Short mmCIF file of C-alpha atoms in Angstrom, two decimals:
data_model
loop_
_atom_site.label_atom_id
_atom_site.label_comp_id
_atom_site.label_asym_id
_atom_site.label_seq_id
_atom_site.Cartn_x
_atom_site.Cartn_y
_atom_site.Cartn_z
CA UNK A 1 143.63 81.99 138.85
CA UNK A 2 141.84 79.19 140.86
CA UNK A 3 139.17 79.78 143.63
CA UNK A 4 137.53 76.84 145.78
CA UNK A 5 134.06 76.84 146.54
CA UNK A 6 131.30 74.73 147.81
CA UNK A 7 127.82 76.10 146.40
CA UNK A 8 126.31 79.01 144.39
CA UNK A 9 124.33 79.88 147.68
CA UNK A 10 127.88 80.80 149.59
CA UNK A 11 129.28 82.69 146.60
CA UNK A 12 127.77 85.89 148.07
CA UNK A 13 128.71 85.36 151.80
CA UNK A 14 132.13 85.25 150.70
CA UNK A 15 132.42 88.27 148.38
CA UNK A 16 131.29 90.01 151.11
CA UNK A 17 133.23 88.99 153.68
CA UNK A 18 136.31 89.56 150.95
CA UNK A 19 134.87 93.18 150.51
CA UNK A 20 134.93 93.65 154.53
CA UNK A 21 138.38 92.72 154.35
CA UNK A 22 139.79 94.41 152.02
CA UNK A 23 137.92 97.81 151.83
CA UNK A 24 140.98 99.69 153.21
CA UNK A 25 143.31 98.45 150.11
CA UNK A 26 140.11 98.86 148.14
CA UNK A 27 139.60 102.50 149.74
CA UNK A 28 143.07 103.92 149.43
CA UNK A 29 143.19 102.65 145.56
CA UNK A 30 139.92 104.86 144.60
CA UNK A 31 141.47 107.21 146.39
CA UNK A 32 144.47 107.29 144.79
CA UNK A 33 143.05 106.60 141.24
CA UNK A 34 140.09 109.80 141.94
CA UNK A 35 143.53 111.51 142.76
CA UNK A 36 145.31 111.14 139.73
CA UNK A 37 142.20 111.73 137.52
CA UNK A 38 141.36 114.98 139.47
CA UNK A 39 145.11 115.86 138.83
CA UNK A 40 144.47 115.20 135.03
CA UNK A 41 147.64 112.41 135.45
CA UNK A 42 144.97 109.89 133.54
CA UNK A 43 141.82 109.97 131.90
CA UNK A 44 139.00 108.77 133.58
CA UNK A 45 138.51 105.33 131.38
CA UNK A 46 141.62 103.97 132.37
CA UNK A 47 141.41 105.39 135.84
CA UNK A 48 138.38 103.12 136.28
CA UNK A 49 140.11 100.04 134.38
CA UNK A 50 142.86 100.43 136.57
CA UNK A 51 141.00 100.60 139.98
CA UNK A 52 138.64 97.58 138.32
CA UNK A 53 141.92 95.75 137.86
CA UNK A 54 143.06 95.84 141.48
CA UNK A 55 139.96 95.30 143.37
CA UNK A 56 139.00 92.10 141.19
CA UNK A 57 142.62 90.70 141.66
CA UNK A 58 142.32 91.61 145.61
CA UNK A 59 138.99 89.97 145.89
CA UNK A 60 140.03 87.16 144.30
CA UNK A 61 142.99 86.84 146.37
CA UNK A 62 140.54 87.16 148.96
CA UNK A 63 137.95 85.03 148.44
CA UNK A 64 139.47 81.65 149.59
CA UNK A 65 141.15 81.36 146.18
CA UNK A 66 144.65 80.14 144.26
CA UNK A 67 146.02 81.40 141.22
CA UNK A 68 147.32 80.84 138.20
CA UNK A 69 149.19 82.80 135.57
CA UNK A 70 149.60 82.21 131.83
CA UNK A 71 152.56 79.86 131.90
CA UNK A 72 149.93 77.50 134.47
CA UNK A 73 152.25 78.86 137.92
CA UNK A 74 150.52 79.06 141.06
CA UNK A 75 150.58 82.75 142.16
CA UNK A 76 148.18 82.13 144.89
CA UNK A 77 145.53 79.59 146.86
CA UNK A 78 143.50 79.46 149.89
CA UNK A 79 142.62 76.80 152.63
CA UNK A 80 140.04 75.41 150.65
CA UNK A 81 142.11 74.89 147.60
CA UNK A 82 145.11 73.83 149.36
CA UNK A 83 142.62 71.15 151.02
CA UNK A 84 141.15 70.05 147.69
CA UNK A 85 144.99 69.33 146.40
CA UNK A 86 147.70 69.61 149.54
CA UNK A 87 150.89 69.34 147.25
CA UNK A 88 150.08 72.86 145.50
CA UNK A 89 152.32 75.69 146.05
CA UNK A 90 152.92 79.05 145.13
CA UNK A 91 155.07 79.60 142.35
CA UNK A 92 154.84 76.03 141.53
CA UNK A 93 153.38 74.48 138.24
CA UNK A 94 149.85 73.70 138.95
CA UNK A 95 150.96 70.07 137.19
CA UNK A 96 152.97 68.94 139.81
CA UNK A 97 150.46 69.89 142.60
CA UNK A 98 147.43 68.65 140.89
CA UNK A 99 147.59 65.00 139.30
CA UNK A 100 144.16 64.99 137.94
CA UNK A 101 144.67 64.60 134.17
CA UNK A 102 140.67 65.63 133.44
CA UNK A 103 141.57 69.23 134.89
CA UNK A 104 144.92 69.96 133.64
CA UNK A 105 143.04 68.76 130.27
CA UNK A 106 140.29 71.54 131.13
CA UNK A 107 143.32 74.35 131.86
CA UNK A 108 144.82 73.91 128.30
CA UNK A 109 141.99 74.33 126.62
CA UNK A 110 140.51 77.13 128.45
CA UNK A 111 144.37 78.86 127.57
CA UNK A 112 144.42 77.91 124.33
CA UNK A 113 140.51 78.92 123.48
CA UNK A 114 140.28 82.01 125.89
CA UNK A 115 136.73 80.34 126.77
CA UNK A 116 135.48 78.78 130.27
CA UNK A 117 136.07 74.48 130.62
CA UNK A 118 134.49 72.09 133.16
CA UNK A 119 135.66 68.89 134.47
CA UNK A 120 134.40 66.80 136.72
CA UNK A 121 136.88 64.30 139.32
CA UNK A 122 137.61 61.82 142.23
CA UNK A 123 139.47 61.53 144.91
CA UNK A 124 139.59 58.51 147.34
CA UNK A 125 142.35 60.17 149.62
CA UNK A 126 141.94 60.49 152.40
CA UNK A 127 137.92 59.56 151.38
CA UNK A 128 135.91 59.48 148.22
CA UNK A 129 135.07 62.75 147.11
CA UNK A 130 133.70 64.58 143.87
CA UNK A 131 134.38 67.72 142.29
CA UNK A 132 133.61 70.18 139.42
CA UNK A 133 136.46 72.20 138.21
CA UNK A 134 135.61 75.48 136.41
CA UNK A 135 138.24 76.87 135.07
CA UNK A 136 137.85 80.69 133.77
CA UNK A 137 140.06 82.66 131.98
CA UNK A 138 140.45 86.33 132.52
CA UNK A 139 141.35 88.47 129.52
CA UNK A 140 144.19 90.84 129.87
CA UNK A 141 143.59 94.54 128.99
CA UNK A 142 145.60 94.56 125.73
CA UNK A 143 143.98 94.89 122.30
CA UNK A 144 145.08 90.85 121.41
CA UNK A 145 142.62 90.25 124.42
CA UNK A 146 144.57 86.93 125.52
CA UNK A 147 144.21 85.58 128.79
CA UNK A 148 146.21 86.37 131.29
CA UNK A 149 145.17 84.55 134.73
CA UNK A 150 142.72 81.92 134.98
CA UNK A 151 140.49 81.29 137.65
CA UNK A 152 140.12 77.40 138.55
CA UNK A 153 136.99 77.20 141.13
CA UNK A 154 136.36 73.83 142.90
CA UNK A 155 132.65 73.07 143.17
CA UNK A 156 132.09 69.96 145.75
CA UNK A 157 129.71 67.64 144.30
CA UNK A 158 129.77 64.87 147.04
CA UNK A 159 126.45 65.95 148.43
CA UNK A 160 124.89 65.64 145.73
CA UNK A 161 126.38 62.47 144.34
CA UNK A 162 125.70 60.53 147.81
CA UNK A 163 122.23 61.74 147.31
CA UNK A 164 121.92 60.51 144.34
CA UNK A 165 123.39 56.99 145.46
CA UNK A 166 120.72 56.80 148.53
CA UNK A 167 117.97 57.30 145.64
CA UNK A 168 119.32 54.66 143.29
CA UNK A 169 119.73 52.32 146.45
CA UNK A 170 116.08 53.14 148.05
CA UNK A 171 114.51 52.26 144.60
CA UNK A 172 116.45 49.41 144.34
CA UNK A 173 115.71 48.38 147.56
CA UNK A 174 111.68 49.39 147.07
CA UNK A 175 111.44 47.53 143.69
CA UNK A 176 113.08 44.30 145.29
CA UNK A 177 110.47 44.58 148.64
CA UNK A 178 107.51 44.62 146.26
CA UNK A 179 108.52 42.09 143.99
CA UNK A 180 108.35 39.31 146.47
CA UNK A 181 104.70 39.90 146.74
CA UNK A 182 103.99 40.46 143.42
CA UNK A 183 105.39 37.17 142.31
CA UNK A 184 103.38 35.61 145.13
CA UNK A 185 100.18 37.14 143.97
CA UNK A 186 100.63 35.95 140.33
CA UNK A 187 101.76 32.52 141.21
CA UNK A 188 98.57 32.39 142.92
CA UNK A 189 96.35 33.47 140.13
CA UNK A 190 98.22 30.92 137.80
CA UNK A 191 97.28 28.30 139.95
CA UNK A 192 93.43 29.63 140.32
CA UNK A 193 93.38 29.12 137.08
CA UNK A 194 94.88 26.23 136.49
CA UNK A 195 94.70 23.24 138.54
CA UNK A 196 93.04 25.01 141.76
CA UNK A 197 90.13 26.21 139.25
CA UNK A 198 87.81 23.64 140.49
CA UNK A 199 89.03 23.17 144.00
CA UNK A 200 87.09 25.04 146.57
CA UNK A 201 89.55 24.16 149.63
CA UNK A 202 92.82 25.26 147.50
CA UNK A 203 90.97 28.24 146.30
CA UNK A 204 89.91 29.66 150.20
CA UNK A 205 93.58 28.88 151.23
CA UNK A 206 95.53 30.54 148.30
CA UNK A 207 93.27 33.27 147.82
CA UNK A 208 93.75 34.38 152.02
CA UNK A 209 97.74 34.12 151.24
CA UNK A 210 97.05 36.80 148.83
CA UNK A 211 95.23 38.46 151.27
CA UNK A 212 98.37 38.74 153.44
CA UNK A 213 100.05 39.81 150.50
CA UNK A 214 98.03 42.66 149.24
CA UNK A 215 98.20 43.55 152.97
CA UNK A 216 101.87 43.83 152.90
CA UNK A 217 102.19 45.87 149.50
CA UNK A 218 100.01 48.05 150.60
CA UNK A 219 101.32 48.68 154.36
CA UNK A 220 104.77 48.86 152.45
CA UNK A 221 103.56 51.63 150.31
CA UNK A 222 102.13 53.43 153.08
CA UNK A 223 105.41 53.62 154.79
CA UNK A 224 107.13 54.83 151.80
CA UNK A 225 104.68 57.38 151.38
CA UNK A 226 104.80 58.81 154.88
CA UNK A 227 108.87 58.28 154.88
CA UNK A 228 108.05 60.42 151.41
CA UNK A 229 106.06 63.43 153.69
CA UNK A 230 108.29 63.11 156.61
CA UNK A 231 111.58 64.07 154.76
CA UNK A 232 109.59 66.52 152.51
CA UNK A 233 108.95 68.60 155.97
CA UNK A 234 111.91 67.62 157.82
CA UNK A 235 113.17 71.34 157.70
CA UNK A 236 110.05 72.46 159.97
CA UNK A 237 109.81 71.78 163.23
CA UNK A 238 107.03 71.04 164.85
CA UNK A 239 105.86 74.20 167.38
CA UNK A 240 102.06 73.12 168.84
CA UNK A 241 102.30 71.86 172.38
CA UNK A 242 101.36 67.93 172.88
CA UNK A 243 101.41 65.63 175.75
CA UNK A 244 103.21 62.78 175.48
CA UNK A 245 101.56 60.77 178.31
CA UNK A 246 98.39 60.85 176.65
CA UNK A 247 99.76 59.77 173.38
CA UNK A 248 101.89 56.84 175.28
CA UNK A 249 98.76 55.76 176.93
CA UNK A 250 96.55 55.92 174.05
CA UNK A 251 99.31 53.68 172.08
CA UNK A 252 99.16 51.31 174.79
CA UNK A 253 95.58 50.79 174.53
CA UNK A 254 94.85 50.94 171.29
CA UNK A 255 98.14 47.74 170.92
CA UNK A 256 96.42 45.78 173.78
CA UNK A 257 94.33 43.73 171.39
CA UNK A 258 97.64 42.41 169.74
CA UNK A 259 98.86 41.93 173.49
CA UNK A 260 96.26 39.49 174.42
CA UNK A 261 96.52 37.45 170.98
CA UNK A 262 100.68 37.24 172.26
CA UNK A 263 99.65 36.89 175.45
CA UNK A 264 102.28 39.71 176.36
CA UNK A 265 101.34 41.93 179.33
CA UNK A 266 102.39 45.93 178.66
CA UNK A 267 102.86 48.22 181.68
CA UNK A 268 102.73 51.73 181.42
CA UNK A 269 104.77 53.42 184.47
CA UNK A 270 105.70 57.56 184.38
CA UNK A 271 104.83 60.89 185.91
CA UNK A 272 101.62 61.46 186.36
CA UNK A 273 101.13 64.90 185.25
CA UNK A 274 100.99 65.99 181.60
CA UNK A 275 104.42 65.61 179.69
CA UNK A 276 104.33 68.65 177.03
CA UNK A 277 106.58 68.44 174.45
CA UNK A 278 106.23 70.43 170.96
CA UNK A 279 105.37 67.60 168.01
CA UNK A 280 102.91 66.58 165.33
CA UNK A 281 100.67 64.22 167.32
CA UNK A 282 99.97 61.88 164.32
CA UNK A 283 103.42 61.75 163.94
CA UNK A 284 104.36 60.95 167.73
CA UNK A 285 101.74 58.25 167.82
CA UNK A 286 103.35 56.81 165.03
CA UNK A 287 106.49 56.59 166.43
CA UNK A 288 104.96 55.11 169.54
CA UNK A 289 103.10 52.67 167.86
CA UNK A 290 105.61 51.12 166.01
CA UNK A 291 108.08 50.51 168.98
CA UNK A 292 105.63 49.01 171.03
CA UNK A 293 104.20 46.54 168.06
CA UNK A 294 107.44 45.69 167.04
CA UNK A 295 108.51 44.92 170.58
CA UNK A 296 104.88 43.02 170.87
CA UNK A 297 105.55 40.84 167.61
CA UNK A 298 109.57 40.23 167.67
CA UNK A 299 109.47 40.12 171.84
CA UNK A 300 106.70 38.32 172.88
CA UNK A 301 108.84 35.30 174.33
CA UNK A 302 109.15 37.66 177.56
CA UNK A 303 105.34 37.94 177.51
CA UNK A 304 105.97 41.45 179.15
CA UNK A 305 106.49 44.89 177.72
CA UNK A 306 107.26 48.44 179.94
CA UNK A 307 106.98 51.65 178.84
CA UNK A 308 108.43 54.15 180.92
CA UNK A 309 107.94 57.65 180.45
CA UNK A 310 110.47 59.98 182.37
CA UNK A 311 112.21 63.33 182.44
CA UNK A 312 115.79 64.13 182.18
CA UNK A 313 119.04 66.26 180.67
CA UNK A 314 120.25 65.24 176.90
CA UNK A 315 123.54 65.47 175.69
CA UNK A 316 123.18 69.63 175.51
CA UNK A 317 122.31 70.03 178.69
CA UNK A 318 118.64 71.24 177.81
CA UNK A 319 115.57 69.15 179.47
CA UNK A 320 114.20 66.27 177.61
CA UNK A 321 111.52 63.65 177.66
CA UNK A 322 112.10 60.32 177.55
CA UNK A 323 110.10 57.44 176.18
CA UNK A 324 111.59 53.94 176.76
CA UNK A 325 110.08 50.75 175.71
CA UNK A 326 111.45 47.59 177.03
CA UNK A 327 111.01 43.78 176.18
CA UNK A 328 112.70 41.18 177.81
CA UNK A 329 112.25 38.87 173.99
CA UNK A 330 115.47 37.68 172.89
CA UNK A 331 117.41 40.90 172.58
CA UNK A 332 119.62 41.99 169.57
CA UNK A 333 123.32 40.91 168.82
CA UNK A 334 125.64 44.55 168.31
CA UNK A 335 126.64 44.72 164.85
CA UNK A 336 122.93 45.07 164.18
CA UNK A 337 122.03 47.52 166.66
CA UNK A 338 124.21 50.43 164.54
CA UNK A 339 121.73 49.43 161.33
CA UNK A 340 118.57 49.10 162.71
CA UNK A 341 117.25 52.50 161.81
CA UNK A 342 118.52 52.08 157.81
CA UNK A 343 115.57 51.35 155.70
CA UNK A 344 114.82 47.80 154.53
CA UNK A 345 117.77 46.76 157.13
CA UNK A 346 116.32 43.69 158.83
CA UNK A 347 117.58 41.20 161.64
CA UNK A 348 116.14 37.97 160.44
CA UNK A 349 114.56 38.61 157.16
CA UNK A 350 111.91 36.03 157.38
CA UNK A 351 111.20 36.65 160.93
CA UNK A 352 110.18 39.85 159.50
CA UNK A 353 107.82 39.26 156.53
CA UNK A 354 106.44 36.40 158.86
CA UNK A 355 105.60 39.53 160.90
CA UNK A 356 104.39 41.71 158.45
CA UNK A 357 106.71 43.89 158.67
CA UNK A 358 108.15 46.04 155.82
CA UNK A 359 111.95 47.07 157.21
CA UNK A 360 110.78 50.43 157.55
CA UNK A 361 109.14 51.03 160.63
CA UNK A 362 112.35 52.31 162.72
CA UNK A 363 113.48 54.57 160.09
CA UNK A 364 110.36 56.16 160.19
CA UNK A 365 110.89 56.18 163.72
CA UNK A 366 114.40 57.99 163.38
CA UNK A 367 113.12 60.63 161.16
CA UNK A 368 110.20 61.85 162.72
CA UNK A 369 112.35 62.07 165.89
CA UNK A 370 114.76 63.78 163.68
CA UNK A 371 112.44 66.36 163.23
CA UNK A 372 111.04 66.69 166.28
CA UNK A 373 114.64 68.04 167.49
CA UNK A 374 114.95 64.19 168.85
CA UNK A 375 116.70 61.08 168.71
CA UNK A 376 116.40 57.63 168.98
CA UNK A 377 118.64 55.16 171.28
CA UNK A 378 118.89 51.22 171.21
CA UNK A 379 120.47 49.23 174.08
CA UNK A 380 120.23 45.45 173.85
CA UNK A 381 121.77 42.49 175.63
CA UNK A 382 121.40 38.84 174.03
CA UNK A 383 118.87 36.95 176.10
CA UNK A 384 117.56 40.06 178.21
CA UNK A 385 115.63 41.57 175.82
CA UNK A 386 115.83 45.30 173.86
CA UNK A 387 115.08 49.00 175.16
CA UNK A 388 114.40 51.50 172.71
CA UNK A 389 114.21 55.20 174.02
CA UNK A 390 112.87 58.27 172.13
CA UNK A 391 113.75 61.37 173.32
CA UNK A 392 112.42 64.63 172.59
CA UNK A 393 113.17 68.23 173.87
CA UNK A 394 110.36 69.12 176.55
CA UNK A 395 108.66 72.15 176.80
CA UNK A 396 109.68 75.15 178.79
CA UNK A 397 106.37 75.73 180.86
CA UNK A 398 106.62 71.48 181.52
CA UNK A 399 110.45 71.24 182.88
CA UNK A 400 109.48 72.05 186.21
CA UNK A 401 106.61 70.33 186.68
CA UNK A 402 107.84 66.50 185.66
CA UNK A 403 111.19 66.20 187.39
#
């Protein structure tokens, strides 16, 4: 017998929704079993085996499942199943619906040792996906015990494996980022050792390149750490009341420092009444912050930045506010503008270290949006610069008063 499933959390949910279903049959067979007991047809052990025997092979049946008999047959599958291997069909060997030697391997041994198998497989049709295969045998009521039906459940494990891919990758990626400096840094001490011991000019100018360094280690840790707490509370969402404009502003002056030394002018144009919006103001200022420095160091050829703050409808229909920053630098070609938010993902790699900048800043961006209930939009044109709009769901008592 063979039932698809795709965690232990929905294993419940289903058997419920099975028992919903099915009470009636399940009704009218204690009825009828209470009936023949009362009647003294049959004892009252096999009057409960019996009614035992139905309901478990109409849950089953139930319970988005397919089934197999002792001679490996199909006698029944669900959607789920039938999705996991399309060419199975009732009354059908299970062999010629299911090529996957690992779990036809798993079914002979949990028929010839009566005992539960595993077996893990992957498909790349129609796209890659992994599975467990638990296969289960159920014992037929004779005194020889042998099984009768066995139960093959599908567990997806392509969650879980992706996840574990985006791990291996974000170390990799993490390890490579901090090696750079590393090397720099004890390059440098080899050298102040060496022949720069007794040079006073080498040793000012090597030892403020490992200043720079240090300072980029430890900004890239930073990120990673707050990447780290963003994702570990990007299930709650944020509920205290904030005002954007205020944030925006403060952004804006807090940048203009940086401004002057790029001689970049930034303009802050928007309503003029508070913009509410329910956020983490740390967070939001973050966000802020790193779109208008990144559009200050990679932008400053159009020695102007705008941030425009404005009110509107997203995709749902539900008010939002809006939060666009615009440079009129060099713009962005469009095969990077899907990648721009993956972490470590770069345009010009040495632009960027130049910059002192650690390839993590917009996907920081993304995921505090993320949680926020927002999102983040890019539009770019080559030679007229880059906009990049955050937009967050506005609060109720502020819809009214900012359109």
């Amino acid at each position: 017998m063979t039932a698809t499933h795709d965690s232990d959390a929905t294993r419940p949910a289903r058997w419920l929704h099975g028992l919903k279903r099915t009470r009636l049959v399940l009704a009218t067979a204690a009825v009828a079993f209470g009936a023949l007991w009362l009647l003294g047809a049959i004892a009252a052990g096999p009057a409960l085996a019996g009614f035992a025997l139905i309901a478990a092979a109409v849950l089953i049946a139930t319970a988005n499942a397919e089934t197999l008999d002792h001679r490996g047959d199909v006698v029944a599958l669900n959607a789920r199943a039938a999705a996991v291997a399309p060419a199975l069909r009732p009354g059908e060997s299970v062999s010629l619906g299911l090529r996957v030697p690992e779990v036809l391997e798993a079914i002979r041994h949990a028929r010839a040792s009566g005992t539960s198998q595993r077996a893990e497989f992957f498909q790349r049709v129609p796209f890659d996906r992994w599975y467990e295969a638990i296969v289960t045998p159920i014992l037929s009521a004779g005194a020889d015990s042998r099984p009768g039906l066995l139960l093959l459940a599908f567990h997806d494990l392509t969650p879980l494996r992706r996840v574990e891919e985006m791990r291996a990758d974000f170390i990799a990626n993490a390890s490579h980022e901090l090696r750079t400096p590393l090397a720099a840094l004890s390059g440098f001490i080899d050298t102040l050792r060496g022949s720069a011991r007794e040079d006073p000019a080498a040793r000012e100018r090597f030892l403020a390149i490992m200043q720079v360094q240090a300072d980029r280690m430890a900004r890239l840790i930073d990120d990673l750490l707050s990447l780290s707490r963003i994702e570990l509370n990007a299930h709650l969402r944020p509920d205290k009341q904030v005002d954007l404009g205020a944030i925006v502003r403060q952004v804006a002056d807090s940048l203009q420092t940086l401004a002057r030394d790029r001689d970049v002018e930034v303009k802050t144009v928007g309503t003029s009444g508070p913009l509410l919006v329910p956020g983490d103001r740390d967070e939001l200022v973050r966000v802020f912050e790193n779109l208008v420095e990144n559009a200050l160091k990679y932008a400053a050829s159009g020695k102007r930045v705008d941030i425009v703050l404005s009110c509107g409808e997203g995709p749902d229909g539900k008010p939002e506010a809006r939060v666009a920053v615009r440079d009129r630098g060099p713009g962005i070609a469009p095969e990077h503008l899907p990648r721009l938010t993956e972490r470590f993902y770069r345009v010009d790699v040495s632009e960027s270290r130049a910059q002192g900048g650690t390839g993590l800043g917009l996907a920081l961006v993304k995921h505090i949006l993320n949680r926020h209930g927002g999102r983040l939009t890019i539009e770019s044109v080559l030679g007229q610069g880059a906009t990049f709009t955050a937009h967050l769901p506005t609060a109720k008592a502020d819809v009214g008063a900012n359109r």
